[in-house]
Each structure stands twice: as C-alpha cells, then as structure tokens.
C-alpha cells in the first residue's frame, strides 16, 4: 500500500483544474504545465525503481479490500508505460509551446492536454474493468476537444467521424462489461481472472473475449483502423504527436492486459484471431504507407504498422516475444512521438505537407534532415538503435513457435517502413529546391526537443541491456497472471 | 421478463445501427442515443431482474436488487450525456461551416 501510485493521475488532474482559472495568462499556463510534467516524470521514475525493488504495488481506494473497492495496480508493465508516456508527453508539451499558436493556447489547450494525460495514466494503472472504461472516456473526451480545437472545416469533419467511431466502440465496451458481469459477476481484473479460469473459458466467455478484442482494436487501430489515417491528419502537429504516441498505445495496452490476464485459457482460439488481425494490419498498413505522397498520411500508416507488430508479439505468446512486445511498445511511444514532431517541423519548414512540392531542404535544415534519417533507421530496427531489441525478441519468440508466415510479414513490414520513411527523406531533403523561395523558419526550440528525444532513442538502443532488466520483469507478470492475482487478492 | 427486455434491447440496437448508417448527421446522432439507451438497458438486464426491494437500507427488506449495475448505469448515462452534448454542438458547427448535414456531401477538400 502506497499513495505514490495515485500521484501520476492526481498531478495532471490538479494541474488541469488550476489551468482552467488562468485562461488569459498564457505564459503562466506554460510554466505550470511544464512544472507538472517534470514532476510527473520524477514520480514515474520513482515508481519504476520502487516496483523494481519491491514488486507489484497496489493501492486500495478508500481502504476497501478487493474485489469490493477499486484497486490501482502498478506492475512493471504499467509503470514503465506511465514513465515513457510522461517523458514523451513532456517533450510534446515543450514542442507545443513553439508550434501550437496563441489562439489555441487561449482556449484551454493545456487543460485538455492535462486531462488527456489523466485518462492515459489512469488506464495504465487501474485494476478494475469499469474504471478502465471511465478512464478511456476521460482520455477520449479530451481527445475530441483537442482534435476539434481550432475549428477548421477539415477538423470539424474529421472530428465527427472520430467521435462517431468512438461512441460506437464505447457502447460496445459497456455491452461487453455487461455480458462479463452477467457471466462471472465481478469487475475487478484479478478477481475476473480467477473466476474466468474457474469457469473454464469456453462458449460465452470466448464470445465476450472477441467482443473485447473488437472494442480495443477499434481504439488501438488493430485491423479496424479505417478511421485513423483521416482523423489523425486533421489536428495540428503537436496534437497529432500526442495521439500517435499515446492513444493507440492505450488500446494496445488494454488488449495485452486483457489477453494476458483475463482470457488466457483458450489461446488456440483468441490468440489465433489476434495473430491474423496483426498480419492483416501489418500488410494493409504497409500498403498505405507506400501509397501516399503526403507526410501526415505516411506517418499515420506507420503507426498502424507498429500496432500490428506489437499485436504479433502478443499473439506469439512466448516469454521472449512478450518481453519483445513490451520493449517495442516502449520504443514505439518514444519514436512515434519524435516522428510526428519531426514531421510537423518538416511541414512548417516547407510550408506544405505534399512531398511533391518539397525538395533540397538538407541545405537549409541539415540538423532536421539527419535527425529524421537516424529516426527512420531506429524505426526500422537497425542494430545500435532502439527499435532493434524489441523486434529481434518478438521474431525470435515467433520463430520458436513456428510462425514462419507471420514472421515474414513482420520483416516485410519493416522494409515498407524503411521504404516509406526514406521516400519522405529523399523527396523532402534531397533534390532541387522548389522554384518559389520559402522563407527560412526558425526551428531552434523544436529542434532542441527533438534532439532530446533522439538522444533517448539512441540511449535506449545502446543501453538495451539495462532496459531489459526492467522489461523482463514486466514480461514475467504478463507471462504468469498468478503473480498479478496474488499481489492483489492477498487476503 | 429478461427475454422480453432482451428483445426490446435488440430492437433498440437494430434501429440505432440503422440510423447510424444513414446519411444525415442528425439521424446518426439519434442513432447513437438509441444505442446508448440499449446498452444501459442491457447492463440492467444482464445483472438479473429478480424482484427485490430498491437498494435502500431503510426498506428493511429480506432481499434487494443488485445495486452495482445501477451505479454503473448512472456513470455511463452521464458520460454518454456529455459526449452527446459535444456531438450535437459539433454537428451544429459542422452544419454551419459545410452548409449541409449530409455526411456524403461533406467530402471535397482533401484532408
């Protein structure tokens, strides 16, 4: 029992409430939200070290013992994701200082930003399935506000689509919770896991498992990603970075949690579904990434590919591939945040998002160009960088299970990532400059943020051995749900 | 009793899904509301409709109805209320800026 676990949720919540009262004082808003971001990173690092030395942390809200009250659970997987989310969101916050524009800042941008973080951290840390729904809604409602903030015609149209998809999937989520409650009569995840194992998951529980898979896939963009490329190209770059780095990852986290803790008794059925959905996601995502010639679309389809890759790690289901999935998820939050920040910088430097109208930017912006190049290598998984360790562990796990086709699809999708990002690099940075002269844009502040994230990407690749000691502890809990259940249902 | 309510929920879901698939934004909006009604009724039904007193300890009854789903529904109602309010205002803004509430008509202009 330790109240430390609630701080990642409490701090952004309090910050958001304070920021409501400071509508016109933009500079003060920036200072306060930056300070709260730093504090959150500190707390998250503290949590990781605490979980590393003392094992899974639980916190019973109001002192009610599980399964009767709501319990917050910090196992290694959750706190690692909280730490990575706090680092990436802090970087994106700093990027929005220089890029989001005063008009949006005046209309509660930072408040929505903080509320979105509340939803994300809460979803990672909660141990109750209905509470997960509520935190999902906190996150989604803030994301509706962020995606429509500014109110251009394009944003309004894409928001109505995004809103409709998420209303339908939230409705399905509540329906799935209702069925689950009827079938086993509890909502606490650890208790659910016990009850489902006792009932010997089959028949109706498998149907409920597939319903949950559909719900979370809609949120994560696993196979059911038709809404994602359009919706994510509407908002400004900083918001897009936030969405690309965090939102789909929360859906993926929910899939991984659900299918490593609750529905683990019939993997031949559920995990086969996930495997084929992952394969389809990687293939369709690759097609999209190769097909388009504008930066937002290419980057959005790259999110989809990596969602498919993590789901592939989950489907393989060995200890090795679970570790790999955790590692890759952490790397991907970092790298996708950076990718959208760099994409936003390229767009604001070129004054257009069409690759056909760009060229020769390496002469004016050499730092930006080479940062993008290194990031592209990291996303593909070139050895010294951070994408490598996760990919190799997932592939090794999958091959030891004999999943040859899927491994080939996974490797092929990596080539497509390389191809699509190199297309951006080649068309934007090489060749001749377009005829009409673009004024040189100052990107100093944004470059500093991007360089910081890039250093982390490199450090995570070189220090993979150190990261692995934490990641393997997260993988252990995922591989054996008994550890999780014991930590919560102590008495 | 559960069978009857289940049929009613089925009708609500069918009509909701049909409306969501239509062209006009207003009909889509009504469809999402019907879906929300359906799912709230589903929560109530799935917990069982056995007869008992309302969950108030002052009733001094031998058995009460399950209080948990009522709390879940209450939570879910206010959430969908908030989201619907946002959706209605968004639809109004979209109508003002696009000049039509036809979702097919609001294409054009590349994202």
Coordinates of C-alpha atoms in Angstrom, one line a residue:
Chain A
X1 CA 0.0 0.0 0.0
X2 CA 1.4 3.3 -1.0
X3 CA -0.2 6.5 -2.1
X4 CA 2.6 7.1 -4.6
X5 CA 0.6 5.2 -7.1
X6 CA -2.2 7.7 -7.4
X7 CA 0.1 10.7 -8.0
X8 CA 0.6 10.2 -11.7
X9 CA -3.2 10.7 -12.0
X10 CA -3.6 13.3 -9.3
X11 CA -0.9 15.7 -10.5
X12 CA -2.2 16.3 -14.1
X13 CA -5.8 16.4 -12.7
X14 CA -4.9 19.1 -10.3
X15 CA -2.9 20.9 -12.9
X16 CA -5.8 20.8 -15.4
X17 CA -8.2 22.3 -12.8
X18 CA -5.7 25.1 -11.9
X19 CA -5.2 25.9 -15.6
X20 CA -8.9 26.5 -16.1
X21 CA -8.7 29.6 -13.9
X22 CA -5.7 31.0 -15.9
X23 CA -7.4 31.4 -19.2
X24 CA -5.7 34.6 -20.4
X25 CA -2.3 34.1 -18.7
X26 CA -0.6 32.0 -21.3
X27 CA 2.9 32.3 -20.0
X28 CA 1.8 31.2 -16.6
X29 CA -0.1 28.3 -18.1
X30 CA 3.1 27.2 -19.9
X31 CA 5.2 27.3 -16.7
X32 CA 2.7 25.4 -14.6
X33 CA 2.1 22.7 -17.2
X34 CA 5.9 22.3 -17.7
X35 CA 6.5 22.0 -14.0
X36 CA 3.8 19.5 -13.6
X37 CA 5.2 17.5 -16.5
X38 CA 8.6 17.4 -14.9
X39 CA 7.1 16.4 -11.5
X40 CA 5.3 13.6 -13.2
X41 CA 8.5 12.2 -14.8
X42 CA 10.1 12.3 -11.4
X43 CA 7.2 10.4 -9.8
X44 CA 7.1 7.9 -12.6
X45 CA 10.9 7.2 -12.3
X46 CA 10.4 6.8 -8.5
X47 CA 7.6 4.3 -9.2
X48 CA 9.7 2.3 -11.6
X49 CA 12.5 2.0 -9.1
X50 CA 10.0 1.1 -6.3
X51 CA 8.4 -1.6 -8.4
X52 CA 11.8 -2.9 -9.4
X53 CA 12.9 -3.4 -5.8
X54 CA 9.7 -4.3 -4.0
X55 CA 7.5 -5.9 -6.7
X56 CA 3.9 -5.1 -7.7
X57 CA 2.4 -2.1 -5.9
X58 CA -1.3 -1.9 -5.2
X59 CA -3.4 0.8 -3.7
X60 CA -7.0 0.2 -2.5
X61 CA -9.1 3.3 -3.0
X62 CA -10.8 4.2 0.3
X63 CA -9.4 1.1 2.0
X64 CA -12.0 -1.3 0.7
X65 CA -10.4 -4.7 0.1
X66 CA -10.5 -6.1 -3.5
X67 CA -12.7 -7.2 -5.1
X68 CA -15.2 -4.8 -3.5
X69 CA -13.4 -1.5 -3.9
X70 CA -11.5 -0.1 -6.8
X71 CA -7.8 -1.0 -6.8
X72 CA -4.9 0.7 -8.6
X73 CA -2.2 -1.7 -9.6
X74 CA 1.3 -0.7 -10.6
X75 CA 3.1 -3.7 -12.0
X76 CA 6.3 -3.2 -14.0
X77 CA 4.5 -3.1 -17.4
X78 CA 2.1 -0.3 -16.3
X79 CA 4.7 1.8 -14.5
X80 CA 7.1 1.6 -17.4
X81 CA 4.4 2.8 -19.8
X82 CA 3.5 5.6 -17.4
X83 CA 7.1 6.6 -17.3
X84 CA 7.5 6.6 -21.0
X85 CA 4.2 8.4 -21.5
X86 CA 5.3 11.1 -19.0
X87 CA 8.6 11.6 -20.9
X88 CA 7.1 11.7 -24.3
X89 CA 4.2 14.0 -23.3
X90 CA 6.6 16.4 -21.6
X91 CA 8.6 16.6 -24.9
X92 CA 5.4 17.2 -26.9
X93 CA 4.3 19.8 -24.4
X94 CA 7.6 21.7 -25.0
X95 CA 7.1 21.3 -28.7
X96 CA 3.6 22.8 -28.5
X97 CA 5.0 25.9 -26.8
X98 CA 6.6 26.9 -30.1
X99 CA 4.1 25.4 -32.5
X100 CA 0.5 25.4 -31.3
X101 CA -0.2 29.2 -31.6
X102 CA -1.7 31.6 -29.2
X103 CA -5.3 31.3 -30.3
X104 CA -5.4 27.6 -29.3
X105 CA -3.5 28.2 -26.1
X106 CA -6.0 30.8 -25.0
X107 CA -8.9 28.3 -25.4
X108 CA -7.8 25.7 -22.8
X109 CA -5.3 23.8 -24.9
X110 CA -3.1 22.9 -21.9
X111 CA -6.1 22.0 -19.8
X112 CA -7.3 19.4 -22.4
X113 CA -3.7 18.2 -22.7
X114 CA -3.5 17.5 -18.9
X115 CA -6.9 15.8 -18.9
X116 CA -5.8 13.6 -21.7
X117 CA -2.8 12.6 -19.6
X118 CA -5.1 11.8 -16.7
X119 CA -7.0 9.4 -18.9
X120 CA -3.9 7.8 -20.2
X121 CA -2.2 7.3 -16.9
X122 CA -5.4 6.1 -15.3
X123 CA -6.0 3.5 -18.0
X124 CA -2.5 2.1 -17.4
X125 CA -2.8 1.9 -13.6
X126 CA -6.3 0.8 -13.0
X127 CA -7.2 -2.7 -11.9
X128 CA -10.9 -2.6 -12.5
X129 CA -12.6 -3.1 -15.8
X130 CA -15.3 -0.5 -15.5
X131 CA -12.8 2.0 -14.1
X132 CA -10.8 1.3 -17.3
X133 CA -13.9 2.3 -19.3
X134 CA -14.2 5.6 -17.3
X135 CA -10.5 6.4 -17.9
X136 CA -10.9 5.6 -21.5
X137 CA -13.7 8.1 -21.7
X138 CA -11.7 10.8 -19.9
X139 CA -9.0 10.3 -22.5
X140 CA -11.3 10.2 -25.4
X141 CA -13.4 13.3 -24.4
X142 CA -10.2 15.3 -24.1
X143 CA -9.0 13.9 -27.4
X144 CA -12.3 15.1 -29.1
X145 CA -11.7 18.5 -27.7
X146 CA -8.1 18.5 -28.8
X147 CA -8.8 17.2 -32.3
X148 CA -11.5 19.8 -33.0
X149 CA -9.8 22.8 -31.2
X150 CA -9.4 25.5 -33.8
X151 CA -12.5 24.5 -35.7
X152 CA -11.3 24.5 -39.3
X153 CA -13.6 22.8 -41.8
X154 CA -11.4 19.8 -42.1
X155 CA -11.1 19.4 -38.3
X156 CA -14.9 19.6 -37.9
X157 CA -15.5 16.9 -40.5
X158 CA -12.9 14.5 -39.2
X159 CA -13.9 15.0 -35.6
X160 CA -17.5 14.0 -36.4
X161 CA -16.1 10.7 -37.8
X162 CA -13.7 10.1 -35.0
X163 CA -16.5 10.9 -32.5
X164 CA -18.9 8.5 -34.1
X165 CA -16.5 5.6 -34.2
X166 CA -15.6 6.1 -30.6
X167 CA -19.2 6.5 -29.4
X168 CA -20.0 3.1 -31.1
X169 CA -16.9 1.4 -29.6
X170 CA -17.6 2.8 -26.1
X171 CA -21.1 1.5 -26.4
X172 CA -19.7 -1.9 -27.3
X173 CA -17.3 -1.7 -24.4
X174 CA -20.2 -1.2 -21.9
X175 CA -22.1 -4.0 -23.6
X176 CA -19.0 -6.3 -23.1
X177 CA -18.7 -5.3 -19.5
X178 CA -22.4 -6.1 -19.0
X179 CA -22.0 -9.5 -20.5
X180 CA -18.9 -10.2 -18.5
X181 CA -20.6 -9.1 -15.3
X182 CA -23.5 -11.4 -16.1
X183 CA -21.2 -14.3 -16.8
X184 CA -18.9 -14.1 -13.8
X185 CA -20.3 -11.5 -11.5
X186 CA -17.3 -9.3 -10.7
X187 CA -15.4 -6.3 -12.2
X188 CA -12.0 -6.4 -10.5
X189 CA -9.5 -7.7 -13.1
X190 CA -7.6 -10.0 -10.8
X191 CA -10.9 -11.5 -9.4
X192 CA -12.2 -11.7 -13.0
X193 CA -9.1 -13.7 -14.0
X194 CA -9.7 -16.2 -11.2
X195 CA -13.4 -16.5 -12.0
X196 CA -12.8 -17.0 -15.7
X197 CA -10.3 -19.7 -15.0
X198 CA -12.7 -21.4 -12.7
X199 CA -15.5 -21.3 -15.3
X200 CA -13.0 -22.8 -17.8
X201 CA -13.3 -20.1 -20.5
X202 CA -15.3 -21.5 -23.4
X203 CA -18.6 -20.8 -25.1
X204 CA -19.9 -17.5 -23.9
X205 CA -16.6 -16.3 -22.4
X206 CA -14.9 -16.7 -25.7
X207 CA -17.6 -14.6 -27.3
X208 CA -17.0 -11.9 -24.7
X209 CA -13.3 -12.2 -25.3
X210 CA -13.8 -11.5 -29.0
X211 CA -16.2 -8.6 -28.2
X212 CA -13.4 -7.1 -26.0
X213 CA -11.0 -7.7 -28.8
X214 CA -13.2 -5.8 -31.2
X215 CA -13.6 -2.9 -28.8
X216 CA -10.0 -2.5 -28.0
X217 CA -9.0 -3.0 -31.7
X218 CA -11.2 -0.1 -32.6
X219 CA -9.4 2.1 -30.1
X220 CA -5.9 0.8 -31.0
X221 CA -6.2 0.7 -34.7
X222 CA -5.6 -3.1 -34.9
X223 CA -7.1 -4.1 -38.2
X224 CA -10.2 -1.9 -37.5
X225 CA -8.1 1.2 -38.3
X226 CA -10.2 2.7 -41.1
X227 CA -10.9 5.9 -39.1
X228 CA -7.3 6.5 -38.1
X229 CA -5.5 7.9 -41.2
X230 CA -8.1 10.5 -41.8
X231 CA -8.8 11.6 -38.2
X232 CA -5.1 11.9 -37.3
X233 CA -4.3 14.1 -40.2
X234 CA -6.8 16.8 -39.1
X235 CA -5.3 18.3 -35.9
X236 CA -2.0 20.3 -35.7
X237 CA 1.3 18.5 -35.4
X238 CA 1.7 18.7 -31.6
X239 CA -1.7 17.1 -31.1
X240 CA -1.0 14.5 -33.7
X241 CA 2.2 13.6 -32.0
X242 CA 0.3 13.2 -28.7
X243 CA -2.3 11.0 -30.3
X244 CA 0.2 8.9 -32.3
X245 CA 2.4 8.4 -29.3
X246 CA -0.2 7.7 -26.7
X247 CA -3.8 6.9 -27.7
X248 CA -3.3 3.8 -29.8
X249 CA -0.8 2.5 -27.3
X250 CA -3.5 2.7 -24.6
X251 CA -5.7 0.5 -26.7
X252 CA -2.8 -1.9 -27.3
X253 CA -2.1 -1.9 -23.5
X254 CA -5.8 -2.9 -22.9
X255 CA -5.5 -5.7 -25.5
X256 CA -2.3 -7.0 -23.9
X257 CA -3.7 -6.8 -20.4
X258 CA -7.0 -8.4 -21.3
X259 CA -5.4 -11.3 -23.2
X260 CA -2.6 -12.0 -20.8
X261 CA -4.6 -11.7 -17.6
X262 CA -8.3 -12.4 -18.2
X263 CA -8.7 -14.6 -21.3
X264 CA -5.7 -16.8 -21.2
X265 CA -7.4 -20.2 -21.0
X266 CA -8.1 -20.8 -24.7
X267 CA -5.2 -19.2 -26.6
X268 CA -5.8 -21.5 -29.6
X269 CA -9.0 -19.6 -30.3
X270 CA -8.3 -16.0 -29.1
X271 CA -4.7 -15.7 -29.9
X272 CA -5.2 -17.0 -33.5
X273 CA -7.7 -14.2 -34.0
X274 CA -5.1 -11.7 -32.8
X275 CA -2.4 -13.2 -35.0
X276 CA -4.4 -12.9 -38.2
X277 CA -5.6 -9.4 -37.3
X278 CA -1.9 -8.5 -36.7
X279 CA -0.9 -9.9 -40.1
X280 CA -3.7 -8.0 -41.9
X281 CA -2.8 -4.8 -40.0
X282 CA 0.8 -5.0 -41.0
X283 CA 0.0 -5.7 -44.6
X284 CA -2.6 -3.0 -45.0
X285 CA -0.6 -0.5 -43.0
X286 CA 2.4 -1.2 -45.3
X287 CA 0.3 -0.7 -48.4
X288 CA -1.0 2.7 -47.0
X289 CA 2.5 3.8 -46.1
X290 CA 3.8 3.1 -49.5
X291 CA 0.8 4.5 -51.4
X292 CA 0.6 8.1 -50.2
X293 CA 2.6 11.2 -51.0
X294 CA 1.8 13.5 -48.2
X295 CA 3.6 13.4 -44.8
X296 CA 0.6 13.1 -42.4
X297 CA -0.8 10.0 -44.2
X298 CA 2.6 8.3 -44.5
X299 CA 3.3 8.8 -40.8
X300 CA -0.2 7.7 -39.8
X301 CA 0.1 4.5 -41.7
X302 CA 3.4 3.9 -39.9
X303 CA 1.5 4.0 -36.5
X304 CA -0.7 1.2 -37.9
X305 CA 2.2 -1.0 -38.9
X306 CA 3.7 -0.8 -35.5
X307 CA 0.4 -1.6 -33.8
X308 CA 0.3 -4.7 -35.9
X309 CA 3.8 -5.6 -34.9
X310 CA 3.1 -5.4 -31.2
X311 CA -0.1 -7.4 -31.6
X312 CA 2.0 -10.0 -33.4
X313 CA 4.3 -10.2 -30.4
X314 CA 1.3 -10.8 -28.1
X315 CA -0.1 -13.5 -30.5
X316 CA 3.2 -15.4 -30.4
X317 CA 2.8 -15.6 -26.7
X318 CA 6.2 -16.9 -25.6
X319 CA 8.1 -15.3 -22.8
X320 CA 10.6 -14.0 -25.3
X321 CA 8.0 -12.3 -27.5
X322 CA 6.1 -10.8 -24.6
X323 CA 9.4 -9.2 -23.4
X324 CA 9.9 -8.1 -27.0
X325 CA 6.4 -6.6 -27.2
X326 CA 6.9 -4.6 -24.0
X327 CA 10.3 -3.3 -25.3
X328 CA 8.9 -2.5 -28.7
X329 CA 5.9 -0.7 -27.2
X330 CA 8.2 1.5 -25.1
X331 CA 10.4 2.2 -28.0
X332 CA 7.5 3.0 -30.2
X333 CA 5.9 5.5 -27.9
X334 CA 9.2 7.4 -27.9
X335 CA 9.9 7.0 -31.6
X336 CA 6.4 7.8 -32.8
X337 CA 6.3 11.0 -30.7
X338 CA 9.6 12.0 -32.2
X339 CA 8.5 11.1 -35.7
X340 CA 5.4 13.3 -35.6
X341 CA 7.4 16.2 -34.1
X342 CA 9.9 15.9 -36.9
X343 CA 7.1 15.6 -39.4
X344 CA 5.5 18.7 -38.0
X345 CA 8.8 20.6 -38.3
X346 CA 9.2 19.5 -41.9
X347 CA 5.7 20.7 -42.7
X348 CA 6.2 24.0 -41.1
X349 CA 9.6 24.5 -42.7
X350 CA 8.4 23.6 -46.2
X351 CA 5.0 25.3 -45.9
X352 CA 3.2 22.3 -47.4
X353 CA 2.6 18.7 -46.5
X354 CA 2.8 17.5 -50.1
X355 CA 6.1 15.7 -50.8
X356 CA 5.8 16.7 -54.5
X357 CA 6.2 20.3 -53.6
X358 CA 9.3 19.9 -51.4
X359 CA 13.0 19.3 -52.1
X360 CA 16.5 20.3 -51.2
X361 CA 15.8 21.0 -47.6
X362 CA 19.0 19.4 -46.4
X363 CA 20.9 22.6 -47.4
X364 CA 18.8 24.9 -45.2
X365 CA 17.9 22.4 -42.4
X366 CA 20.8 19.9 -42.1
X367 CA 20.1 19.0 -38.5
X368 CA 16.4 18.3 -39.1
X369 CA 17.3 16.1 -42.1
X370 CA 19.9 14.0 -40.3
X371 CA 17.7 13.6 -37.2
X372 CA 14.9 12.3 -39.4
X373 CA 17.3 9.9 -41.1
X374 CA 18.5 8.5 -37.8
X375 CA 14.9 8.2 -36.6
X376 CA 14.0 6.3 -39.7
X377 CA 16.8 3.8 -39.1
X378 CA 15.6 3.4 -35.5
X379 CA 12.0 2.8 -36.5
X380 CA 13.1 0.1 -38.9
X381 CA 15.3 -1.5 -36.3
X382 CA 18.9 -1.0 -37.4
X383 CA 21.0 -2.6 -34.6
X384 CA 22.5 0.1 -32.4
X385 CA 19.2 2.0 -32.2
X386 CA 16.2 1.3 -30.0
X387 CA 13.9 -0.5 -32.5
X388 CA 16.2 -3.5 -32.8
X389 CA 16.0 -5.3 -29.5
X390 CA 12.2 -5.4 -29.4
X391 CA 11.9 -6.6 -33.0
X392 CA 14.5 -9.3 -32.6
X393 CA 12.9 -10.7 -29.4
X394 CA 9.4 -10.8 -31.0
X395 CA 10.8 -12.5 -34.1
X396 CA 12.8 -15.0 -32.1
X397 CA 9.8 -15.9 -30.0
X398 CA 7.5 -16.2 -33.0
X399 CA 10.1 -18.4 -34.9
X400 CA 10.4 -20.7 -31.9
X401 CA 6.6 -21.2 -32.1
X402 CA 7.0 -22.0 -35.8
X403 CA 5.0 -18.9 -37.0
X404 CA 7.0 -18.5 -40.2
X405 CA 4.4 -16.7 -42.4
X406 CA 3.8 -14.1 -39.7
X407 CA 7.5 -13.5 -39.1
X408 CA 8.0 -13.0 -42.8
X409 CA 5.1 -10.5 -42.9
X410 CA 6.7 -8.7 -39.9
X411 CA 10.0 -8.5 -41.6
X412 CA 8.4 -7.3 -44.8
X413 CA 6.6 -4.6 -43.0
X414 CA 9.9 -3.4 -41.6
X415 CA 11.1 -2.9 -45.2
X416 CA 8.0 -1.0 -46.0
X417 CA 8.6 1.3 -43.0
X418 CA 12.1 1.9 -44.3
X419 CA 10.9 2.5 -47.8
X420 CA 8.1 4.9 -46.9
X421 CA 10.3 7.0 -44.5
X422 CA 13.2 7.0 -47.0
X423 CA 10.7 8.3 -49.6
X424 CA 10.0 11.2 -47.2
X425 CA 13.7 11.8 -46.6
X426 CA 14.6 11.6 -50.3
X427 CA 11.8 13.8 -51.6
X428 CA 11.9 16.4 -48.9
X429 CA 15.7 16.7 -48.2
X430 CA 17.4 15.7 -51.5
X431 CA 17.0 17.0 -55.0
X432 CA 16.4 20.6 -56.0
X433 CA 14.6 23.3 -54.1
X434 CA 11.2 24.2 -55.4
X435 CA 11.0 27.4 -57.6
X436 CA 9.2 29.7 -55.2
X437 CA 11.6 30.6 -52.4
X438 CA 10.4 29.7 -48.9
X439 CA 11.4 32.0 -46.1
X440 CA 13.7 30.2 -43.6
X441 CA 11.7 29.2 -40.5
X442 CA 13.3 29.2 -37.1
X443 CA 13.1 25.7 -35.6
X444 CA 15.5 26.2 -32.7
X445 CA 13.1 25.4 -29.9
X446 CA 11.5 22.4 -31.7
X447 CA 15.0 21.1 -32.7
X448 CA 16.1 21.1 -29.1
X449 CA 13.0 19.0 -28.1
X450 CA 13.6 16.6 -31.0
X451 CA 17.3 16.3 -30.2
X452 CA 16.5 15.4 -26.6
X453 CA 14.1 12.6 -27.7
X454 CA 16.5 11.4 -30.3
X455 CA 19.2 11.0 -27.7
X456 CA 16.8 8.9 -25.7
X457 CA 16.1 6.8 -28.7
X458 CA 19.8 6.2 -29.1
X459 CA 20.4 5.7 -25.4
X460 CA 17.6 3.1 -25.2
X461 CA 19.2 1.2 -28.1
X462 CA 22.7 1.2 -26.7
X463 CA 21.6 0.6 -23.1
X464 CA 19.2 -2.1 -24.2
X465 CA 20.8 -4.4 -21.6
X466 CA 19.8 -2.1 -18.8
X467 CA 16.3 -1.5 -20.1
X468 CA 15.9 -5.3 -20.5
X469 CA 16.3 -5.9 -16.7
X470 CA 13.1 -3.8 -16.2
X471 CA 11.4 -5.1 -19.3
X472 CA 11.9 -8.7 -18.4
X473 CA 10.3 -8.0 -15.0
X474 CA 7.2 -6.7 -16.9
X475 CA 7.2 -9.7 -19.2
X476 CA 7.3 -12.1 -16.2
X477 CA 4.0 -10.7 -14.9
X478 CA 2.4 -10.9 -18.4
X479 CA 3.6 -14.5 -18.8
X480 CA 2.2 -15.7 -15.5
X481 CA -1.0 -14.0 -14.3
X482 CA -0.8 -15.7 -11.0
X483 CA 1.8 -13.1 -9.9
X484 CA -0.7 -10.3 -10.6
X485 CA -3.6 -12.1 -8.9
X486 CA -1.5 -12.9 -5.8
X487 CA -0.4 -9.3 -5.4
X488 CA -4.0 -8.0 -5.4
X489 CA -6.0 -10.8 -3.7
X490 CA -3.6 -11.1 -0.8
X491 CA -6.1 -11.6 2.0
Chain B
X1 CA -39.0 -11.0 -18.1
X2 CA -35.4 -11.0 -19.2
X3 CA -36.4 -12.4 -22.6
X4 CA -38.8 -9.5 -23.2
X5 CA -36.3 -6.9 -22.3
X6 CA -33.6 -8.6 -24.4
X7 CA -35.9 -8.4 -27.4
X8 CA -36.5 -4.7 -26.7
X9 CA -32.8 -4.1 -26.4
X10 CA -32.3 -5.9 -29.7
X11 CA -34.9 -3.6 -31.4
X12 CA -33.1 -0.6 -29.9
X13 CA -29.7 -1.8 -31.2
X14 CA -31.2 -2.6 -34.6
X15 CA -32.8 0.8 -35.0
X16 CA -29.7 2.5 -33.6
X17 CA -27.4 0.7 -36.1
X18 CA -29.8 1.5 -38.9
X19 CA -29.8 5.2 -38.1
X20 CA -26.0 5.4 -37.6
X21 CA -25.7 4.1 -41.2
X22 CA -27.8 6.8 -42.7
X23 CA -26.7 9.9 -44.5
X24 CA -27.9 12.8 -42.3
X25 CA -25.8 13.8 -39.3
X26 CA -28.9 14.4 -37.2
X27 CA -30.1 10.8 -37.8
X28 CA -26.7 9.5 -36.9
X29 CA -26.9 11.5 -33.7
X30 CA -30.3 10.0 -32.8
X31 CA -28.9 6.6 -33.6
X32 CA -26.0 6.9 -31.1
X33 CA -28.6 8.0 -28.4
X34 CA -30.7 4.9 -29.1
X35 CA -27.5 2.7 -28.9
X36 CA -26.8 4.3 -25.5
X37 CA -30.3 3.5 -24.3
X38 CA -30.0 -0.1 -25.5
X39 CA -26.7 -0.6 -23.7
X40 CA -27.9 0.9 -20.5
X41 CA -30.9 -1.4 -20.5
X42 CA -28.6 -4.3 -21.3
X43 CA -26.5 -3.5 -18.2
X44 CA -29.6 -3.5 -16.0
X45 CA -30.9 -6.7 -17.6
X46 CA -27.7 -8.7 -17.5
X47 CA -27.4 -8.3 -13.7
X48 CA -30.8 -10.0 -13.4
X49 CA -34.3 -8.7 -13.0
X50 CA -35.2 -10.7 -9.9
X51 CA -37.7 -9.0 -7.7
X52 CA -36.5 -7.3 -4.5
X53 CA -36.6 -4.0 -2.7
X54 CA -34.9 -0.9 -4.1
X55 CA -31.4 -0.8 -2.7
X56 CA -32.1 1.4 0.2
X57 CA -31.3 0.0 3.6
X58 CA -34.3 1.9 5.1
X59 CA -36.6 -0.5 3.2
X60 CA -35.7 -3.3 5.7
X61 CA -36.4 -6.0 3.1
X62 CA -35.2 -9.6 3.1
X63 CA -33.6 -9.1 -0.3
X64 CA -32.6 -6.2 -2.5
X65 CA -31.9 -5.8 -6.2
X66 CA -28.3 -5.7 -7.2
X67 CA -27.0 -2.2 -6.6
X68 CA -23.8 -2.4 -8.6
X69 CA -25.3 -2.2 -12.2
X70 CA -27.4 0.8 -11.1
X71 CA -24.2 2.6 -10.2
X72 CA -22.5 1.6 -13.5
X73 CA -25.5 2.8 -15.5
X74 CA -25.6 6.1 -13.7
X75 CA -21.9 6.6 -14.6
X76 CA -22.5 5.5 -18.1
X77 CA -25.5 7.8 -18.5
X78 CA -23.7 11.0 -17.6
X79 CA -20.7 10.1 -19.8
X80 CA -22.9 9.5 -22.8
X81 CA -24.8 12.6 -21.9
X82 CA -21.6 14.7 -22.0
X83 CA -20.5 13.1 -25.3
X84 CA -23.9 13.6 -26.9
X85 CA -23.9 17.2 -25.9
X86 CA -20.5 17.6 -27.5
X87 CA -21.6 15.7 -30.6
X88 CA -24.7 17.9 -31.0
X89 CA -22.7 21.1 -30.8
X90 CA -20.1 19.7 -33.2
X91 CA -22.8 18.7 -35.7
X92 CA -24.2 22.3 -35.5
X93 CA -20.7 23.7 -36.1
X94 CA -20.2 21.3 -39.0
X95 CA -23.5 22.2 -40.5
X96 CA -22.7 25.9 -40.2
X97 CA -19.3 25.6 -41.9
X98 CA -20.2 23.0 -44.5
X99 CA -23.7 24.3 -45.2
X100 CA -25.1 20.7 -45.2
X101 CA -25.8 18.0 -42.7
X102 CA -25.3 15.3 -45.4
X103 CA -22.2 13.3 -44.4
X104 CA -21.6 12.2 -48.0
X105 CA -21.8 15.8 -49.2
X106 CA -19.1 16.9 -46.8
X107 CA -16.3 15.3 -48.7
X108 CA -14.4 17.5 -51.2
X109 CA -11.3 19.3 -49.7
X110 CA -8.6 16.8 -49.3
X111 CA -7.6 16.0 -45.7

